[in-house]
CSV table of C-alpha atoms in Angstrom, one decimal:
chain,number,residue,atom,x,y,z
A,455,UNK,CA,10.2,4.0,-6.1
A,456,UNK,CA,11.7,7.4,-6.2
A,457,UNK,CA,14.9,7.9,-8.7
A,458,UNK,CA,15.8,11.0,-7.7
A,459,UNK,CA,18.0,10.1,-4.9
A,460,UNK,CA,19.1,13.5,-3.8
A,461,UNK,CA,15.1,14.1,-4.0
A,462,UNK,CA,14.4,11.2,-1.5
A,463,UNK,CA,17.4,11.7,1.0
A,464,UNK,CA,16.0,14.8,1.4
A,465,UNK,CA,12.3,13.7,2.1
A,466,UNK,CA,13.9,11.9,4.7
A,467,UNK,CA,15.6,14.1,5.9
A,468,UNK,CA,12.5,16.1,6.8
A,469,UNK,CA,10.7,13.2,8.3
A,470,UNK,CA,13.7,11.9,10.7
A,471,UNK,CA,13.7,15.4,12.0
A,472,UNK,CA,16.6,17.0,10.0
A,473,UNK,CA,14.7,19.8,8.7
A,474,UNK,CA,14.0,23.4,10.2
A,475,UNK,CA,11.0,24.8,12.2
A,476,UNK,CA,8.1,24.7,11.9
A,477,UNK,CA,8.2,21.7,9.2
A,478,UNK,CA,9.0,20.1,12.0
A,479,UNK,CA,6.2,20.9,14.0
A,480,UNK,CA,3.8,20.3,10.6
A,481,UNK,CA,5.3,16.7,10.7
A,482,UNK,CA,5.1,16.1,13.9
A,483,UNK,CA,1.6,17.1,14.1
A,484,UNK,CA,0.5,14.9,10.6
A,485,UNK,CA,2.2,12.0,12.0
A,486,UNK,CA,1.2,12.1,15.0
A,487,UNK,CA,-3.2,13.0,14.2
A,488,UNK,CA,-3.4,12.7,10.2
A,489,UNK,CA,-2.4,9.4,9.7
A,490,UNK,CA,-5.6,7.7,11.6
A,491,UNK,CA,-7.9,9.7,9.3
A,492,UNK,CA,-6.1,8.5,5.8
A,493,UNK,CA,-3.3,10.6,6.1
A,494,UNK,CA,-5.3,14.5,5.7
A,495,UNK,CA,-5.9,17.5,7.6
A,496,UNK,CA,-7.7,20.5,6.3
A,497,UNK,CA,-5.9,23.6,5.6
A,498,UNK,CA,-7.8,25.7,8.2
A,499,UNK,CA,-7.2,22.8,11.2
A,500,UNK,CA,-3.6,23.0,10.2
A,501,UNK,CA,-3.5,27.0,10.2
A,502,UNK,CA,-5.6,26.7,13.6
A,503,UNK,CA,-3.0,24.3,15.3
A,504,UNK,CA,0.3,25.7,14.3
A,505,UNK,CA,-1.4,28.8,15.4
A,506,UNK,CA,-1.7,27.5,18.9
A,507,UNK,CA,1.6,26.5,18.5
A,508,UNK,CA,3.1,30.0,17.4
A,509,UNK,CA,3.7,30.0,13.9
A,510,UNK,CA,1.7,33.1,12.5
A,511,UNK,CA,-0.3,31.4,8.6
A,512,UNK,CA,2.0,32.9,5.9
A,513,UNK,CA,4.6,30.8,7.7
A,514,UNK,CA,2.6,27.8,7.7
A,515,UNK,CA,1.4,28.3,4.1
A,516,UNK,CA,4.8,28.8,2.9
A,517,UNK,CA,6.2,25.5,5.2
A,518,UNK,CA,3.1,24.0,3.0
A,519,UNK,CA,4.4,25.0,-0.1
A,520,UNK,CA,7.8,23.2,1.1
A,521,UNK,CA,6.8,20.1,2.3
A,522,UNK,CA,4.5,19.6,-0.8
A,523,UNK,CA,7.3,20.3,-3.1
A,524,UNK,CA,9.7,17.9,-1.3
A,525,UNK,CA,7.4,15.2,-1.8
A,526,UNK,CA,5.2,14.9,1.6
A,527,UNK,CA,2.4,16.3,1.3
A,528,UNK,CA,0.0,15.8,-1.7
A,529,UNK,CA,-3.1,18.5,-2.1
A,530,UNK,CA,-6.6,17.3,-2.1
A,531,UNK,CA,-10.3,17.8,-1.1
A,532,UNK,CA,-12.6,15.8,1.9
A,533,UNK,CA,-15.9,16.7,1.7
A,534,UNK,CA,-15.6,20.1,0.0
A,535,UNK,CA,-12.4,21.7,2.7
A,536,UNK,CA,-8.9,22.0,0.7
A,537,UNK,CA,-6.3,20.3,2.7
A,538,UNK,CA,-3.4,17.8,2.3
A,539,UNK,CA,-2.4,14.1,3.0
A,540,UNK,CA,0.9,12.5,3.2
A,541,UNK,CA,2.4,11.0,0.5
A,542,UNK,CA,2.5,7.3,0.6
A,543,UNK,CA,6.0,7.4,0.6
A,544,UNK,CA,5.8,9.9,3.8
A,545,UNK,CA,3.6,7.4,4.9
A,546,UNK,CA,6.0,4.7,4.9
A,547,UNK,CA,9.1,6.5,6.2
A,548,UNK,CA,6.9,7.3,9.0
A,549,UNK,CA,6.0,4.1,10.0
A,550,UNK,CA,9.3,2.9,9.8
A,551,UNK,CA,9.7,5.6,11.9
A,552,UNK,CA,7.7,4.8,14.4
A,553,UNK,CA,9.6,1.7,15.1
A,554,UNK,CA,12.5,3.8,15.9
A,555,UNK,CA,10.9,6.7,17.9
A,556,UNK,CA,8.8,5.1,20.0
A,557,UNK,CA,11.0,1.9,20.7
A,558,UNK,CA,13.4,1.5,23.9
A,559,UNK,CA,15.3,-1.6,22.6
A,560,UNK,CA,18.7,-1.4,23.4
A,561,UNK,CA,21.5,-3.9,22.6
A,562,UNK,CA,23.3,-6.3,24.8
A,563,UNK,CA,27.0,-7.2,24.0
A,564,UNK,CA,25.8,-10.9,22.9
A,565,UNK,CA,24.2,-9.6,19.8
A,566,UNK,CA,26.6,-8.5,17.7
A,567,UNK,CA,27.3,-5.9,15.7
A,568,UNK,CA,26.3,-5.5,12.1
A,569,UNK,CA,28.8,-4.7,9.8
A,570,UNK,CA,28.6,-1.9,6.5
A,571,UNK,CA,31.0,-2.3,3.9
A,572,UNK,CA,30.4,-0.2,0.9
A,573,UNK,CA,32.5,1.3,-2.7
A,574,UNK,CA,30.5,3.8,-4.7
A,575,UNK,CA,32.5,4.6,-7.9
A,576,UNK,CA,33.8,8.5,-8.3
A,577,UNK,CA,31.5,9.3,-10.7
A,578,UNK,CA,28.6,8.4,-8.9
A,579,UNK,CA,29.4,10.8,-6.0
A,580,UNK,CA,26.0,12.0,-4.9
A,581,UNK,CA,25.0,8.2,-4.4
A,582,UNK,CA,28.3,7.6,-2.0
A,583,UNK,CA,26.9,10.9,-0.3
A,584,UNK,CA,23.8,9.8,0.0
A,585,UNK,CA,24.6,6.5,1.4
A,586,UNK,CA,26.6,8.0,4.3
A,587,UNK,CA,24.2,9.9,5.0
A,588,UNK,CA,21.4,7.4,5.5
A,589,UNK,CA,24.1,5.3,7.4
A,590,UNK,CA,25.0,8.0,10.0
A,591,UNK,CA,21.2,8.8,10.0
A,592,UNK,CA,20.6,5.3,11.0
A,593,UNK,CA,23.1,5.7,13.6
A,594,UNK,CA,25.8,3.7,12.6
A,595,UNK,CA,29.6,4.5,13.8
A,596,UNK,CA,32.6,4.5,11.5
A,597,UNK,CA,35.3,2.1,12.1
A,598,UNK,CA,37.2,2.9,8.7
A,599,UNK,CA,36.9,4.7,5.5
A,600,UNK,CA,34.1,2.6,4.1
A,601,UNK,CA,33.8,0.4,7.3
A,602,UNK,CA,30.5,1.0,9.0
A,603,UNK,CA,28.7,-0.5,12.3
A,604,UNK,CA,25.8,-0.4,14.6
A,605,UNK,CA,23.9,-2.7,16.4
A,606,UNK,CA,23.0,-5.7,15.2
A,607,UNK,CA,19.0,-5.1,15.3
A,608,UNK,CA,19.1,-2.5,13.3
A,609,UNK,CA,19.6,-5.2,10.3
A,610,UNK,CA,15.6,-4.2,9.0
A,611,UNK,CA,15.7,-1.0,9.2
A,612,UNK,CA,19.5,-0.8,6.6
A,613,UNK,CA,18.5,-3.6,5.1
A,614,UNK,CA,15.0,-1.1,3.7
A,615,UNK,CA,16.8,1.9,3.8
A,616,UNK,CA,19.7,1.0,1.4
A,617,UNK,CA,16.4,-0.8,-0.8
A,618,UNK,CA,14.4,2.5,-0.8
A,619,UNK,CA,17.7,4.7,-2.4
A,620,UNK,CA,18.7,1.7,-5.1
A,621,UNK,CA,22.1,1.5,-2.9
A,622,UNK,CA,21.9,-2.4,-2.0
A,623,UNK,CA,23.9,-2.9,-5.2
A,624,UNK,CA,26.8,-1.0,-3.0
A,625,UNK,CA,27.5,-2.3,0.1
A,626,UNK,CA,27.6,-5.7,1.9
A,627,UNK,CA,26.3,-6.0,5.2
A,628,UNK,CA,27.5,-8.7,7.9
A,629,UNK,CA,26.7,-10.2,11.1
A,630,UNK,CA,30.2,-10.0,13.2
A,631,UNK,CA,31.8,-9.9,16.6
A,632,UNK,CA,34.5,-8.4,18.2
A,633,UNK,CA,37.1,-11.0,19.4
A,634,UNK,CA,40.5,-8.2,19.5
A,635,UNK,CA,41.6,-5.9,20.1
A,636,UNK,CA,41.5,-3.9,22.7
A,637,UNK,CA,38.6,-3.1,25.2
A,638,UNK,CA,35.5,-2.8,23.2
A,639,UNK,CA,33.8,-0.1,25.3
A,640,UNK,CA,37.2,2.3,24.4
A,641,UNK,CA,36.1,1.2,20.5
A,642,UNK,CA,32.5,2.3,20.8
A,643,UNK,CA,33.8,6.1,22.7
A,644,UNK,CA,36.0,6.3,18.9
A,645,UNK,CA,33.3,5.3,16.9
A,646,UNK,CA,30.2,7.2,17.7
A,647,UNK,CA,30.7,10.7,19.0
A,648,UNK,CA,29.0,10.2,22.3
A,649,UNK,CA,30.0,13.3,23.9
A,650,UNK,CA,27.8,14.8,21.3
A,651,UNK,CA,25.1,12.2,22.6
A,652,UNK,CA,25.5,13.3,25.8
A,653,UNK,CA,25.3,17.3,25.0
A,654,UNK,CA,21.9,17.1,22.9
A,655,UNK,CA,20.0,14.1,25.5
A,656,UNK,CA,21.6,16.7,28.2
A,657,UNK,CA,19.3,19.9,26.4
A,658,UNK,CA,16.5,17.4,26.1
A,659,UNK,CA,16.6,17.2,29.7
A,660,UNK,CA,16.8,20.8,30.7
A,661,UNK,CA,14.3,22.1,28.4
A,662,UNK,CA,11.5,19.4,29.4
A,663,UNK,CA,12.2,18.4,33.1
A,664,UNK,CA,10.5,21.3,33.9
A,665,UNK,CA,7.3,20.7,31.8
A,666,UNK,CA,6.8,17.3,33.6
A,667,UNK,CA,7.4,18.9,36.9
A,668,UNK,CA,5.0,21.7,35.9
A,669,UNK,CA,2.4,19.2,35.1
A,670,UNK,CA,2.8,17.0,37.7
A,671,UNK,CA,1.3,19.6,39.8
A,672,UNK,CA,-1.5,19.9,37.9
A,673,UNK,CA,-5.1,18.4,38.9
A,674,UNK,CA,-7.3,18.7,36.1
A,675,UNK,CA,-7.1,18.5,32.4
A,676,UNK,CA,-5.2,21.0,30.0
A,677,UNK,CA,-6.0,19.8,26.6
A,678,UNK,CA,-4.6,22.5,24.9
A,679,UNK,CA,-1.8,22.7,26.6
A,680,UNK,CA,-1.0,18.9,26.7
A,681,UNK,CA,-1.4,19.2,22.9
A,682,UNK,CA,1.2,22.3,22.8
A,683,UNK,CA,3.7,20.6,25.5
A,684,UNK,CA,3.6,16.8,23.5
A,685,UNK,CA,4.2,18.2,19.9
A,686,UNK,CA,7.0,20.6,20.9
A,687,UNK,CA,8.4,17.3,22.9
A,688,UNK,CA,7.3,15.0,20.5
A,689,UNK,CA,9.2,17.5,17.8
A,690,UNK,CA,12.7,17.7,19.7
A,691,UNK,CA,12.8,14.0,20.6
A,692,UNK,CA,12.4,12.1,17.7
A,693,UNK,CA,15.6,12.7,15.8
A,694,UNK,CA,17.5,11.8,19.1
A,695,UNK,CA,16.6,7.8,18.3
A,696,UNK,CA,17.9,8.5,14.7
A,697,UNK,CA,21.3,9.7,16.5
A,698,UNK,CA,21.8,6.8,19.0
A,699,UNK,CA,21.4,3.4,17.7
A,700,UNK,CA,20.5,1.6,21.4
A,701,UNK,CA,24.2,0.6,22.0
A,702,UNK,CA,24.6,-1.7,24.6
A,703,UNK,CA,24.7,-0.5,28.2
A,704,UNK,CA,27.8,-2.2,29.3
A,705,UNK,CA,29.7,-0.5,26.8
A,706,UNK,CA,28.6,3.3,27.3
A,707,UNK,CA,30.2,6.6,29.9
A,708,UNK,CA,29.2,5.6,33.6
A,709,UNK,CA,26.9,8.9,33.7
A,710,UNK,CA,25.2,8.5,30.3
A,711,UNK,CA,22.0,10.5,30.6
A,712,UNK,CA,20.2,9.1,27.7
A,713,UNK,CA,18.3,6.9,30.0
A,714,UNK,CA,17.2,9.9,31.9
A,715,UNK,CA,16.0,11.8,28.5
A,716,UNK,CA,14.2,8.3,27.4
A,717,UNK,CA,12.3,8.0,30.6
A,718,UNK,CA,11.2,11.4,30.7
A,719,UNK,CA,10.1,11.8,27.1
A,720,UNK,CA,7.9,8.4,27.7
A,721,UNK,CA,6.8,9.6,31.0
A,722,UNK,CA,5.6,13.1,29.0
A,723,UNK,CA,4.1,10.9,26.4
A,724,UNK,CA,1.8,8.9,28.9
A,725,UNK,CA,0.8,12.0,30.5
A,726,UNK,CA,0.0,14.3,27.4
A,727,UNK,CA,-1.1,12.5,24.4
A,728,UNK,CA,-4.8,11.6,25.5
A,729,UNK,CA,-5.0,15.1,25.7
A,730,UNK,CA,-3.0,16.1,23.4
A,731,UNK,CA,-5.6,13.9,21.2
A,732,UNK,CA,-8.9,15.6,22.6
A,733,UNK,CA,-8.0,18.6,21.4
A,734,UNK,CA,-7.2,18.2,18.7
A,735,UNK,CA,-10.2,15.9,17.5
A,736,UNK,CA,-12.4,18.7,18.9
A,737,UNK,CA,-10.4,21.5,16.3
A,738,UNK,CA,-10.5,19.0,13.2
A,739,UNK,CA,-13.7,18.4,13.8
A,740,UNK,CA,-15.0,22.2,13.3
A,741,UNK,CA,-12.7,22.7,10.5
């Protein structure tokens, strides 16, 4: 296990989506195609597909240099081509990820909430920073200084998170319910900033509505293209999941649109990734 906690909140940061283009698009592209083949993708296939996807090689290289020093990638060798795999903690933050990213559970009122109550001492600082982050990261709301909640469900996913940055020893979690006071729904607008929700699934929608319209005209296949379109979704999506924790229905704005931004990205997903996939079996495999 990592000790360097600042070290690891920031490898997560990267993977969850926090960090700047075009590490993005180099994790989204390894998670998405690397991981079925051990984790690696040669150099050259990496150059040739961030290529396709506009990012000229001294910025790849350098996004590289980044990723390798943060932890995620590790250099190596397959049959005589320099490349890189992920990290086996990479690995794991990614299939924890998947869980999240590619999951449309939402909660219903009857589950409950779960409950995060923690007390860092002042002179461990960074750890109290640290552990807000990952909370807020995990998409919980903030009832009180030190008071924390999300959805029940998302018990796991704390319970490994708090785990993997030696924070369990600093904060109690608890299964509760709200019996007073006042309407819950009004609770959940205070707690989570859902006007900010609503803004960033609203940008979603107007920046990719039109690529599912577009290739919903088409008639033949576009693997290139698919594999362009689903990264760059793929890319802006996942740290939406990250942001909203599947609150309950019932309790959210009348015109929330993050069932609109849900069904398209899945509908874009269906559509693109066996393309997406072709293509880019058919560039790994001649590099």
């Amino acid at each position: 296990m990592t000790t360097d906690v600042a070290a690891d909140d920031s490898l997560v940061g990267e993977l969850t989506g926090r960090g700047a283009q075009p590490r993005q698009l180099i994790v989204t592209v390894y998670g998405l195609y690397a991981r079925e083949t051990g984790g690696w993708l040669s150099v050259a296939a990496l150059v040739r597909l961030l290529s396709d996807l506009g990012v000229e090689e001294p910025a790849v290289r350098s996004s590289i240099s980044r990723l390798k020093r943060r932890g995620i990638l590790v250099a190596s060798r397959s049959g005589g081509a320099a490349g890189y795999e992920l990290s086996e903690q990479a690995l794991e933050i990614l299939r924890e990820g998947d869980e999240r990213i590619f999951s449309r559970e939402r909660a219903t009122p009857a589950d409950g909430w779960l409950l995060a109550v923690f007390s860092v001492p002042e002179s461990q600082r960074q750890k109290r920073h640290v552990l807000r982050t990952q909370l807020s990261r995990l998409g919980f709301g903030t009832v009180a200084p030190g008071v924390w909640i999300a959805p029940a469900h998302l018990r796991g996913a704390v319970v490994n998170a708090l785990r993997r940055f030696e924070l369990d020893s600093y904060a109690e979690l608890f299964h509760a319910e709200h019996v007073a006071f006042g309407e819950l729904r009004t609770k959940v607008g205070q707690w989570w900033d859902l006007e900010q929700l609503q803004r960033l699934y609203g940008e979603f929608v107007g920046l990719h509505e039109p690529v599912l319209k577009r290739w919903r005209r088409r008639r033949s296949r576009h693997e290139r293209e698919a594999f362009l379109d689903y990264v760059r979704v793929l890319t802006d999506w996942r740290r939406l999941p990250y942001l909203d924790p599947g609150l309950p229905a019932e309790l959210l704005p009348a015109e929330w649109n993050g069932a609109v931004a849900a069904d398209l990205f899945f509908t874009l997903k269906s559509s693109l990734e066996d393309q997406a996939h072709a293509y880019v079996d058919e560039v790994t495999k001649t590099r």
